[in-house]
Structure formats: C-alpha cells, structure tokens
Coordinates of C-alpha atoms in Angstrom, one line a residue:
M642 CA 8.4 -2.9 8.5
D643 CA 7.1 0.0 8.3
E644 CA 4.8 0.9 10.3
E645 CA 2.7 3.2 8.7
L646 CA 2.0 0.8 5.4
G647 CA 1.8 -2.0 8.4
A648 CA -1.1 -0.3 9.6
T649 CA -3.1 1.2 6.1
F650 CA -2.4 -2.7 5.1
G651 CA -4.7 -3.4 8.3
K652 CA -7.2 -1.7 8.3
A653 CA -8.0 -2.0 4.9
L654 CA -7.6 -6.0 5.3
R655 CA -10.6 -6.3 8.7
E656 CA -12.7 -3.4 5.7
A657 CA -12.6 -6.0 3.2
R658 CA -12.8 -9.6 5.3
A659 CA -16.1 -7.7 6.5
R660 CA -17.1 -6.7 3.8
R661 CA -16.6 -10.6 2.5
G662 CA -19.1 -11.3 5.7
L663 CA -16.3 -14.2 6.9
T664 CA -14.4 -14.3 10.0
Q665 CA -10.0 -14.2 10.1
V666 CA -10.0 -18.3 10.8
E667 CA -12.2 -17.9 7.9
V668 CA -10.3 -16.6 5.2
A669 CA -6.9 -18.0 6.8
A670 CA -8.0 -21.4 6.0
L671 CA -9.0 -19.9 2.4
L672 CA -5.9 -18.7 1.9
D673 CA -4.1 -21.6 3.8
M674 CA -2.6 -19.8 6.3
H675 CA -2.5 -20.4 10.4
P676 CA -5.2 -17.6 11.8
M677 CA -2.7 -16.2 13.9
V678 CA -0.6 -15.6 11.1
Y679 CA -3.2 -13.8 9.4
S680 CA -4.4 -12.3 12.7
R681 CA -1.5 -10.8 12.7
M682 CA -1.3 -8.3 9.2
E683 CA -4.9 -7.7 10.0
R684 CA -3.4 -5.9 13.1
G685 CA -0.8 -4.3 10.4
K686 CA 1.6 -5.7 13.2
M687 CA 3.4 -8.8 9.4
L688 CA 4.1 -7.6 5.9
P689 CA 2.7 -10.5 3.1
R690 CA 5.0 -11.7 0.6
V691 CA 4.3 -10.7 -2.4
S692 CA 2.5 -13.9 -3.4
T693 CA 0.7 -14.0 -0.8
L694 CA -0.8 -10.1 -1.6
R695 CA -1.7 -11.3 -4.4
K696 CA -3.5 -14.5 -3.1
V697 CA -5.4 -12.2 -0.4
A698 CA -6.5 -9.9 -3.1
M699 CA -7.8 -12.2 -4.9
V700 CA -9.7 -14.4 -2.4
L701 CA -11.5 -10.8 -0.3
R702 CA -11.9 -10.1 -4.4
I703 CA -10.6 -6.6 -3.3
S704 CA -7.2 -4.8 -5.4
T705 CA -3.5 -4.9 -4.3
D706 CA -3.7 -0.9 -4.7
E707 CA -6.1 -0.9 -2.4
L708 CA -5.0 -3.2 0.0
L709 CA -1.8 -1.1 0.0
G710 CA -3.7 2.5 0.4
L711 CA -2.8 3.8 -3.2
A712 CA -6.3 3.0 -4.4
R713 CA -7.7 6.1 -1.9
E714 CA -5.1 8.5 -3.0
A715 CA -6.9 8.2 -6.5
R716 CA -9.7 8.7 -5.2
R717 CA -10.1 11.5 -3.2
G718 CA -12.8 13.8 -5.2
A719 CA -14.6 10.5 -5.8
K720 CA -17.4 10.0 -4.2
K721 CA -18.0 8.2 -0.8
E722 CA -18.8 4.4 -0.6
T723 CA -21.8 3.9 1.4
P724 CA -22.3 0.6 3.6
L725 CA -25.3 0.4 1.1
L726 CA -23.4 1.5 -2.4
R727 CA -20.4 -1.1 -0.9
R728 CA -23.6 -3.9 -0.1
L729 CA -24.9 -3.5 -3.5
L730 CA -21.8 -3.8 -5.2
T731 CA -20.8 -7.7 -3.1
L732 CA -24.9 -8.3 -4.3
S733 CA -23.7 -7.3 -7.8
E734 CA -21.1 -9.8 -7.9
E735 CA -23.2 -13.1 -6.8
L736 CA -25.6 -12.7 -9.8
D737 CA -25.4 -13.9 -13.9
E738 CA -24.8 -12.2 -16.5
E739 CA -29.2 -12.1 -16.8
K740 CA -29.7 -11.1 -13.8
L741 CA -27.2 -8.1 -13.8
K742 CA -28.9 -6.9 -17.0
A743 CA -31.7 -6.6 -14.8
L744 CA -30.1 -4.9 -12.6
V745 CA -28.2 -2.2 -14.9
I746 CA -32.0 -1.5 -16.4
M747 CA -33.8 -1.0 -12.9
A748 CA -31.3 1.2 -11.8
G749 CA -30.9 3.3 -14.6
A750 CA -34.7 3.1 -14.2
L751 CA -34.7 4.7 -10.4
G752 CA -31.9 7.3 -11.2
R753 CA -34.6 9.0 -13.1

C-alpha cells in the first residue's frame, strides 16, 4: 500500500466525517462495514476498493478527488475554506430550493 496515499486518504476521511458530525461507528454502519475496518481507513492503514471509495464519497458528501488528495492540488491559490464557511455549506445542503434561494439573496445583500 502507498503510505502517503493512505495518510492523505485517512486525513480527508476524518475531516469529512467531522464536518458531517458523525462518529466512526455511524459512518461504518452507513457503509455497511465493521467499525474496525472503517477505523483502519481513517488511520491510513488501509485503502478501500473502488466501489467502497464511491460509497464513502456519497455517504460523506465529498468528492473522490478530495478523498484522494487531488482536489487540494487544483485548489492551490484558491480562497481558504474557513470553519464558518464549511458550516454554512453543510447547513445549506439541508435546505429546500425556496430556502436556498432566500439564503442566496441574503448573502448577496450582505456582500454589498
């Protein structure tokens, strides 16, 4: 196993799980895997199969590029994502279309 990739994947996995406010046991249950297996992935000791990688990305609402450390390279020079911005993005994912439109209008007014 590529240790650098394992460490990158594990860190991205931990961060994505924390943003969703889930425990390792909860994520493991959503992925239909034993919590110990999930824990090994988060610690960078194990990489998933492609089918599991896809499922992880869907459950944690993160791109596979981010999980594999590819998105960070593309985002270099982009504005740094702050904890408040991540929180706003997470909250906005739960809104219906009408409330999301209202949020966009409010954000636009605040930005002026």
